[in-house]
Short mmCIF file of C-alpha atoms in Angstrom, two decimals:
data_model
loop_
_atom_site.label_atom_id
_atom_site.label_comp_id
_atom_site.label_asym_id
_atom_site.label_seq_id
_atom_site.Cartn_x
_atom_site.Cartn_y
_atom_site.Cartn_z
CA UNK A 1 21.08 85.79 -112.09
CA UNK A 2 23.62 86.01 -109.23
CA UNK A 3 23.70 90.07 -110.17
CA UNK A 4 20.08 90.07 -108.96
CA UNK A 5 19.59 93.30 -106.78
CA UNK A 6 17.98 92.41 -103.16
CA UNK A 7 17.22 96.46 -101.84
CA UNK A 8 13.25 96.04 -101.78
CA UNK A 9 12.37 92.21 -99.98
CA UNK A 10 9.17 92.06 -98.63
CA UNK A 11 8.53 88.97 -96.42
CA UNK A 12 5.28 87.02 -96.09
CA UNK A 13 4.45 85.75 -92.42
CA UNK A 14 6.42 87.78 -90.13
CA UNK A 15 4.11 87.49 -86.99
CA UNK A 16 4.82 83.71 -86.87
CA UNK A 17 7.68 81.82 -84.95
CA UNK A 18 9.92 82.30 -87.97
CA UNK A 19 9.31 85.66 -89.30
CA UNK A 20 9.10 87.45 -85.68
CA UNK A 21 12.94 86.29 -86.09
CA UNK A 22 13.86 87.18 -89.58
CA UNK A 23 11.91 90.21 -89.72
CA UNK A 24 14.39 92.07 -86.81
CA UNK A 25 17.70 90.87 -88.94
CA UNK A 26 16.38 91.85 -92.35
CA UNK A 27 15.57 95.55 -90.49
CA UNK A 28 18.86 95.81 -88.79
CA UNK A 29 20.04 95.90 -92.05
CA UNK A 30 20.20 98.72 -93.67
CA UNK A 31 20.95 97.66 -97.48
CA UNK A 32 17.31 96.49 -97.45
CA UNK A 33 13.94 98.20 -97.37
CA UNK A 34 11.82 95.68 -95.64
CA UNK A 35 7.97 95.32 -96.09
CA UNK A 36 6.08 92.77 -94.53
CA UNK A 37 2.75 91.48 -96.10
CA UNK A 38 0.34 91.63 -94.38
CA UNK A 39 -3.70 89.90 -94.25
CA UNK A 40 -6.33 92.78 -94.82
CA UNK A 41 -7.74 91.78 -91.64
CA UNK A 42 -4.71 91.12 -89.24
CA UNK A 43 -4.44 92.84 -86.04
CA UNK A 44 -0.39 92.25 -85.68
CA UNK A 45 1.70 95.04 -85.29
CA UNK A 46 5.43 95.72 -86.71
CA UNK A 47 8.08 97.96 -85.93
CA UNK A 48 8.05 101.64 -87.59
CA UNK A 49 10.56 101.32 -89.48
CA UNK A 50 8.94 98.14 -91.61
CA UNK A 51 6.51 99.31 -94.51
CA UNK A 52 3.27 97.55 -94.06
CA UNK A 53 1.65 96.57 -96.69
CA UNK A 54 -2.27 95.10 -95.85
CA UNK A 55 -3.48 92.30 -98.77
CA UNK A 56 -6.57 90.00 -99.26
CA UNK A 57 -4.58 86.89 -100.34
CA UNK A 58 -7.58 85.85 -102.31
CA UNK A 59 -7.41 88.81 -104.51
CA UNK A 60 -4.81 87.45 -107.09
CA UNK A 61 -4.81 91.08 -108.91
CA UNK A 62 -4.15 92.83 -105.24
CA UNK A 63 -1.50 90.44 -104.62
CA UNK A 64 0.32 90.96 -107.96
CA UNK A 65 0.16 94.77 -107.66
CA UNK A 66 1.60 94.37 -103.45
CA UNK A 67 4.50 92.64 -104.72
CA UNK A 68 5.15 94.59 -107.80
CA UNK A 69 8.50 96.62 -107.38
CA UNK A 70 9.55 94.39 -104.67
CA UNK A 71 13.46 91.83 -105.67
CA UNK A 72 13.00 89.22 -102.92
CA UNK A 73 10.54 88.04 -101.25
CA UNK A 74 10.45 86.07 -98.74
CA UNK A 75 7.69 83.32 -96.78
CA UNK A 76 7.90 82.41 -93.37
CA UNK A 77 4.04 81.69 -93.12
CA UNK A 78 3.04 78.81 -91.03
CA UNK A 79 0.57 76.63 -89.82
CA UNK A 80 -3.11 77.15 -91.76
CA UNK A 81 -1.70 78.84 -94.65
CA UNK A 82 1.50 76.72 -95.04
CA UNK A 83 -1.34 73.85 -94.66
CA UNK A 84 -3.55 75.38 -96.87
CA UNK A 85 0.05 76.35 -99.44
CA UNK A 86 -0.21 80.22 -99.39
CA UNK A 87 3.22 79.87 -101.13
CA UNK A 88 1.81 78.91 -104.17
CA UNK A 89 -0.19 81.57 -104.66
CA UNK A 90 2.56 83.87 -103.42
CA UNK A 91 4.71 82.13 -106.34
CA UNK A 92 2.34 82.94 -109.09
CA UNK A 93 2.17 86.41 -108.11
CA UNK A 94 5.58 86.99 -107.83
CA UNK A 95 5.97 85.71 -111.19
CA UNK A 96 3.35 87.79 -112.68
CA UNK A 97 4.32 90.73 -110.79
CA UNK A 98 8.19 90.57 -111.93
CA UNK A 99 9.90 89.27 -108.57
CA UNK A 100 13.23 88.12 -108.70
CA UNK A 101 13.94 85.90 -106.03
CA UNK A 102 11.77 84.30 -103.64
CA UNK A 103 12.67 81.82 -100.49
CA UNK A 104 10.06 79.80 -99.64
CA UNK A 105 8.38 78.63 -96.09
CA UNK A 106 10.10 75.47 -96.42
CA UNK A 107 12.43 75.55 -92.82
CA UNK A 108 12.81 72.11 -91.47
CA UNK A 109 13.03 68.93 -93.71
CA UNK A 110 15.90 68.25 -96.45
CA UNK A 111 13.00 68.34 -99.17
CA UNK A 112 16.17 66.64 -101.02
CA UNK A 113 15.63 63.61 -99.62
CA UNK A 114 13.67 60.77 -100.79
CA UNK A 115 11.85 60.74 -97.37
CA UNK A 116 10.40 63.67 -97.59
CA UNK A 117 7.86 63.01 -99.85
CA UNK A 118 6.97 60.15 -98.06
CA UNK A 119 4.34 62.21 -95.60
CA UNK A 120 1.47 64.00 -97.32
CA UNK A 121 2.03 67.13 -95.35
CA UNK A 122 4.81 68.21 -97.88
CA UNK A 123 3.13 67.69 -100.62
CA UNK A 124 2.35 71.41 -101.27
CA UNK A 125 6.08 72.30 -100.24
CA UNK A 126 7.17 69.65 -102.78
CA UNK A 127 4.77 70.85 -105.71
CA UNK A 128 6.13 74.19 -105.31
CA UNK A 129 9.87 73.37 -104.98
CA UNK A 130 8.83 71.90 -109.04
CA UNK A 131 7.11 75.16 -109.79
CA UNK A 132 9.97 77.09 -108.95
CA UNK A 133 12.99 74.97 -110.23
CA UNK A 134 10.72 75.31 -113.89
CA UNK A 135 10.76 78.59 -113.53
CA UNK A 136 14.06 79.75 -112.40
CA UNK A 137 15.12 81.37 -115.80
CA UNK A 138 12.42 83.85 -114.48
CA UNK A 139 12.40 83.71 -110.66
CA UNK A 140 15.48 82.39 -108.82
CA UNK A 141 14.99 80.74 -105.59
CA UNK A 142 16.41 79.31 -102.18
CA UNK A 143 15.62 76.80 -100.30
CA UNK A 144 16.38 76.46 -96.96
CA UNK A 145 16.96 73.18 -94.62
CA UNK A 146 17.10 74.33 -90.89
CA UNK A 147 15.88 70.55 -89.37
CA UNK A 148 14.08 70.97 -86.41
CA UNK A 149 13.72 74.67 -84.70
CA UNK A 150 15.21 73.44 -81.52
CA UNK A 151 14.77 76.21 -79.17
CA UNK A 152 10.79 76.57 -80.11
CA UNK A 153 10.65 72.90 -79.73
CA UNK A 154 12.02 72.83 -76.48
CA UNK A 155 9.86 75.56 -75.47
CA UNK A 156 6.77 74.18 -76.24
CA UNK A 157 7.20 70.76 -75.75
CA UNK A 158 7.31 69.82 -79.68
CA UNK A 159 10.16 67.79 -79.74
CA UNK A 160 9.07 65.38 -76.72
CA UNK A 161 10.13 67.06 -73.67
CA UNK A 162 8.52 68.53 -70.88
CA UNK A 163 10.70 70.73 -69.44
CA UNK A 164 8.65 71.67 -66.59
CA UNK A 165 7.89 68.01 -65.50
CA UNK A 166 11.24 66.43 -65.93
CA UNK A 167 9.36 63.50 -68.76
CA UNK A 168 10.50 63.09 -72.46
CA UNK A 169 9.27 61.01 -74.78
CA UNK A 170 11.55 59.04 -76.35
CA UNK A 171 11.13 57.96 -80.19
CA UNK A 172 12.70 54.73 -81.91
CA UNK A 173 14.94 54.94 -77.71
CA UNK A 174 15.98 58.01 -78.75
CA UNK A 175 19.01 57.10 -80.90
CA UNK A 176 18.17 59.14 -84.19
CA UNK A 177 20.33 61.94 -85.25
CA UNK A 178 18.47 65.02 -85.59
CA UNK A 179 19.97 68.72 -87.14
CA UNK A 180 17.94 71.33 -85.58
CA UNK A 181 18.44 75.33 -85.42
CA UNK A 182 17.99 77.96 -83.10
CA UNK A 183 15.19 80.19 -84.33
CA UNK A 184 17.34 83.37 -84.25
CA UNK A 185 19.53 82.18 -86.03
CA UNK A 186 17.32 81.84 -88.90
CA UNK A 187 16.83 85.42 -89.06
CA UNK A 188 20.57 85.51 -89.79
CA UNK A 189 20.68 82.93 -92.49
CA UNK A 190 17.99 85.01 -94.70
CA UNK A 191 20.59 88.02 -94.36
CA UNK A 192 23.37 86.33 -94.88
CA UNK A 193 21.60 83.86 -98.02
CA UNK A 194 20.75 87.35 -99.62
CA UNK A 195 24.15 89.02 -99.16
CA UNK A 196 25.70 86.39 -101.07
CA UNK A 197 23.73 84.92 -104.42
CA UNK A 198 26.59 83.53 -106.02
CA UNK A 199 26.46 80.87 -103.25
CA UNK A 200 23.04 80.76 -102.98
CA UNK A 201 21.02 81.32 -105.62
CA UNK A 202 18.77 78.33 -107.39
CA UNK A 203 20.55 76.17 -104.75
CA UNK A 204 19.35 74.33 -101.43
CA UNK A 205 21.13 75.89 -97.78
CA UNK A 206 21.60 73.86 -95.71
CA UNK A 207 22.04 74.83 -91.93
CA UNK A 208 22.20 73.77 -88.45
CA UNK A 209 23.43 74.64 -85.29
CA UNK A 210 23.96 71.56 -83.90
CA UNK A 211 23.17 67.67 -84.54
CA UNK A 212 22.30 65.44 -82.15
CA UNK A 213 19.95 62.58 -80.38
CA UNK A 214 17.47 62.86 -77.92
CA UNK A 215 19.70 60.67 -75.86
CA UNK A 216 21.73 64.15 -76.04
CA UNK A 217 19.40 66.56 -75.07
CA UNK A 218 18.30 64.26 -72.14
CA UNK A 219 21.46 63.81 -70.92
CA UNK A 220 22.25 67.39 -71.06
CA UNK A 221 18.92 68.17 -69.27
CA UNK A 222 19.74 65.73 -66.86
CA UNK A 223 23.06 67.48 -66.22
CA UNK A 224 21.55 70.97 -66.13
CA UNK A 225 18.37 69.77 -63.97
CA UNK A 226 19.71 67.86 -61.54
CA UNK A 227 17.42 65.36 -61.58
CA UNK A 228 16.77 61.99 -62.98
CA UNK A 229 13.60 62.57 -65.96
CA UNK A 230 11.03 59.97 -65.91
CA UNK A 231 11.11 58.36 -70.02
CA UNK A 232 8.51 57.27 -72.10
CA UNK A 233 8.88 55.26 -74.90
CA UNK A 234 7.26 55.30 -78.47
CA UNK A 235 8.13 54.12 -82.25
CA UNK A 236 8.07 56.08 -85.15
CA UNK A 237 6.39 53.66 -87.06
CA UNK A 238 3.79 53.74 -85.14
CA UNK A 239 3.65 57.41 -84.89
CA UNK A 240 3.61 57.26 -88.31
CA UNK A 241 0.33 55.20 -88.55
CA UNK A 242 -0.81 56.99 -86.22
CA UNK A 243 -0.76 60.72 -87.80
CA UNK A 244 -1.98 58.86 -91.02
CA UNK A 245 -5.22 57.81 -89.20
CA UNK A 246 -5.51 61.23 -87.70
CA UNK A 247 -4.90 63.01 -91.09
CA UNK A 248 -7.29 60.54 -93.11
CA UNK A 249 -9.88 61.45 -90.23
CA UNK A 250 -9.52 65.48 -90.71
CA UNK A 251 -7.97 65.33 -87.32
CA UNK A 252 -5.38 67.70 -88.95
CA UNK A 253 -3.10 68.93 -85.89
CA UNK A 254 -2.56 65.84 -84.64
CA UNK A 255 -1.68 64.27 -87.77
CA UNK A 256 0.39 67.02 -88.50
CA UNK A 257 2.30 66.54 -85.34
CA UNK A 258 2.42 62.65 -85.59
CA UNK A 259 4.32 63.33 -89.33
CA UNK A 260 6.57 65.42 -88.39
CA UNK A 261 8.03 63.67 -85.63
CA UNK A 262 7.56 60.51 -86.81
CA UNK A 263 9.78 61.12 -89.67
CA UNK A 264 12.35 64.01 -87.82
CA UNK A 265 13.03 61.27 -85.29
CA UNK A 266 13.02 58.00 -87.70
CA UNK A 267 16.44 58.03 -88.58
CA UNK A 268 16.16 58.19 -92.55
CA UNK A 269 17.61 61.25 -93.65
CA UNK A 270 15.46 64.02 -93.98
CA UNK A 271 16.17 65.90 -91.01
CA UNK A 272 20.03 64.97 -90.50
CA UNK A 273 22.28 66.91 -92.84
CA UNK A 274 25.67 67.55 -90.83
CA UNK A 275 27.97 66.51 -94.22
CA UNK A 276 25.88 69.23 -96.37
CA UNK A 277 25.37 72.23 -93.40
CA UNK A 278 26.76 75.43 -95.29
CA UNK A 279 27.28 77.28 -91.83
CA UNK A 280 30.85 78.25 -92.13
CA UNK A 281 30.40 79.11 -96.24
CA UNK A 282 27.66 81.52 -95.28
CA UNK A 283 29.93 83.07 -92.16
CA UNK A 284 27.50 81.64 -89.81
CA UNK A 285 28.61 80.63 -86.07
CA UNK A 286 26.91 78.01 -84.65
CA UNK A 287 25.33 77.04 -81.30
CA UNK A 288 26.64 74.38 -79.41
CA UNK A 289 23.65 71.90 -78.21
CA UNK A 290 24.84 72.32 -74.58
CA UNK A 291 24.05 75.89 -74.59
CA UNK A 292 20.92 75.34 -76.40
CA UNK A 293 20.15 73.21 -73.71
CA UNK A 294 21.74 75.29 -70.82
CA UNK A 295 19.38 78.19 -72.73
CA UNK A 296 16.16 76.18 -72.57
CA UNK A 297 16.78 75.42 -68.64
CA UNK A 298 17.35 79.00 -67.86
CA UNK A 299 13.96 80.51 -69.79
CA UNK A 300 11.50 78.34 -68.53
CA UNK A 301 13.08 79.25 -65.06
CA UNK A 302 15.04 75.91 -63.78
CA UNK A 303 17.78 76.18 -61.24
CA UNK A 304 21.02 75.88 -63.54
CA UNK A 305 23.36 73.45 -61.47
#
């Protein structure tokens, strides 16, 4: 299938943190007619020049007949409906409605790796990695690794530090090796996967801008801050345990949390890929962690020394 056309995509998501970044790259290009997917009762708005396309995602028949005409499709939903595996039904639509490739909401983790099925949020992600690999004479597919979104992570505090307060949190003293990607970036990787299939087609991408420790990234904030940050320290073994108590008791965020982290920062493989990153195959430049950090510093409006 590497001949497969890619004029109509359509992506799924495209008001999140990931598709408010791939949805500008796919519409700066102008091989593709973009439509975004859209919930019947969503309030988001989308540039003009993006062909809207409103769905009940419960209504498997509506679905089918949304995505019928479209080549690629591709998710970048998040949070309750990556939770709750919107992809799935997504899949089985695209099969029945004659999609030919599809990239799935699975950013972040090598899925690859052993370790990934070792937290039950990837379950979903894992069972329809199998659905599409068994189905691939019919639908191809790529998967995408991006490790940790590191610029979002910063922002918000995800990955452990608070920028505003000069703290971190340090997991397992911070000595892990973590890939992580700049969100924009991932916008870029979608183009670039679907300008070239006969690299990427029924395979898994890896990418990353940079890979480091959060001995790194402190450092660097350190340099760029001026000012000694006040560490805590915490195990991801027992943030592990942790997110599994939280999960078991339908405390779902922070269990969610507590997994990711836990195994991002544990050291066993699923989120550090630097020998597989296909960056330079894909004409991709990277981002050197000290400007991610110098970036970080100057949004949330620190004095850059």
């Amino acid at each position: 299938m590497s001949d497969v056309k890619c004029r109509n995509v359509l992506l799924v998501g495209a008001s999140g943190n990931a598709g408010k970044n791939i949805l500008p790259a796919l519409l700066a290009d102008t091989n593709f007619k973009v439509s975004v997917l859209s919930r019947a009762d969503s309030s988001a708005t989308f540039p003009a020049n993006a062909n809207i396309i409103h769905v009940n995602y419960s209504d498997k028949p509506a679905l089918v007949k949304a995505l019928t005409g479209q080549d690629v499709v591709v998710s970048a939903v998040g949070g309750e409906a990556l939770l709750n595996n919107l992809d799935k039904s997504i899949i089985e639509a695209c099969l029945q409605a004659g999609v030919k490739w599809f990239i799935p909401a699975e950013y972040g983790f090598d899925f690859n790796h052993d370790s990934a099925s070792s937290i039950p949020i990837n379950n979903g992600r894992l069972e329809n990695i199998k659905i599409l690999e068994e189905n691939q004479s019919n639908i191809a597919h790529t998967f995408v690794s991006t490790g940790a979104f590191l610029d979002w992570g910063l922002d918000t505090g995800f990955l452990g530090f608070d920028i505003a307060n000069r703290r971190v949190t340090l997991y397992d003293q911070g000595k892990n090796l973590v890939s992580g990607t700049i969100l924009k970036n991932l916008g870029k990787t979608i183009v670039a996967i679907l300008h070239q299939p006969q690299l990427t087609l029924n395979k898994r991408i890896y990418i990353a801008d940079a890979t480091f420790t959060q001995q790194d990234i402190l450092a660097l904030f350190e340099k760029y801050t001026n000012v000694k940050w006040a560490v805590k320290h915490a195990t991801t073994e027992e943030t592990l345990k942790n997110a599994e108590e939280a999960w078991t008791n339908g405390n779902v965020l922070d269990g969610y949390i507590g997994f990711i982290l836990g195994l991002a920062y544990s050291g066993k493989g699923a989120c550090d890929f630097e020998d597989k990153i296909n960056n330079q195959d894909l004409g991709l430049e990277r981002v050197s962690l000290e400007q991610a950090i110098k970036e970080a510093v100057q949004r949330n409006k620190i004095n850059v020394h």
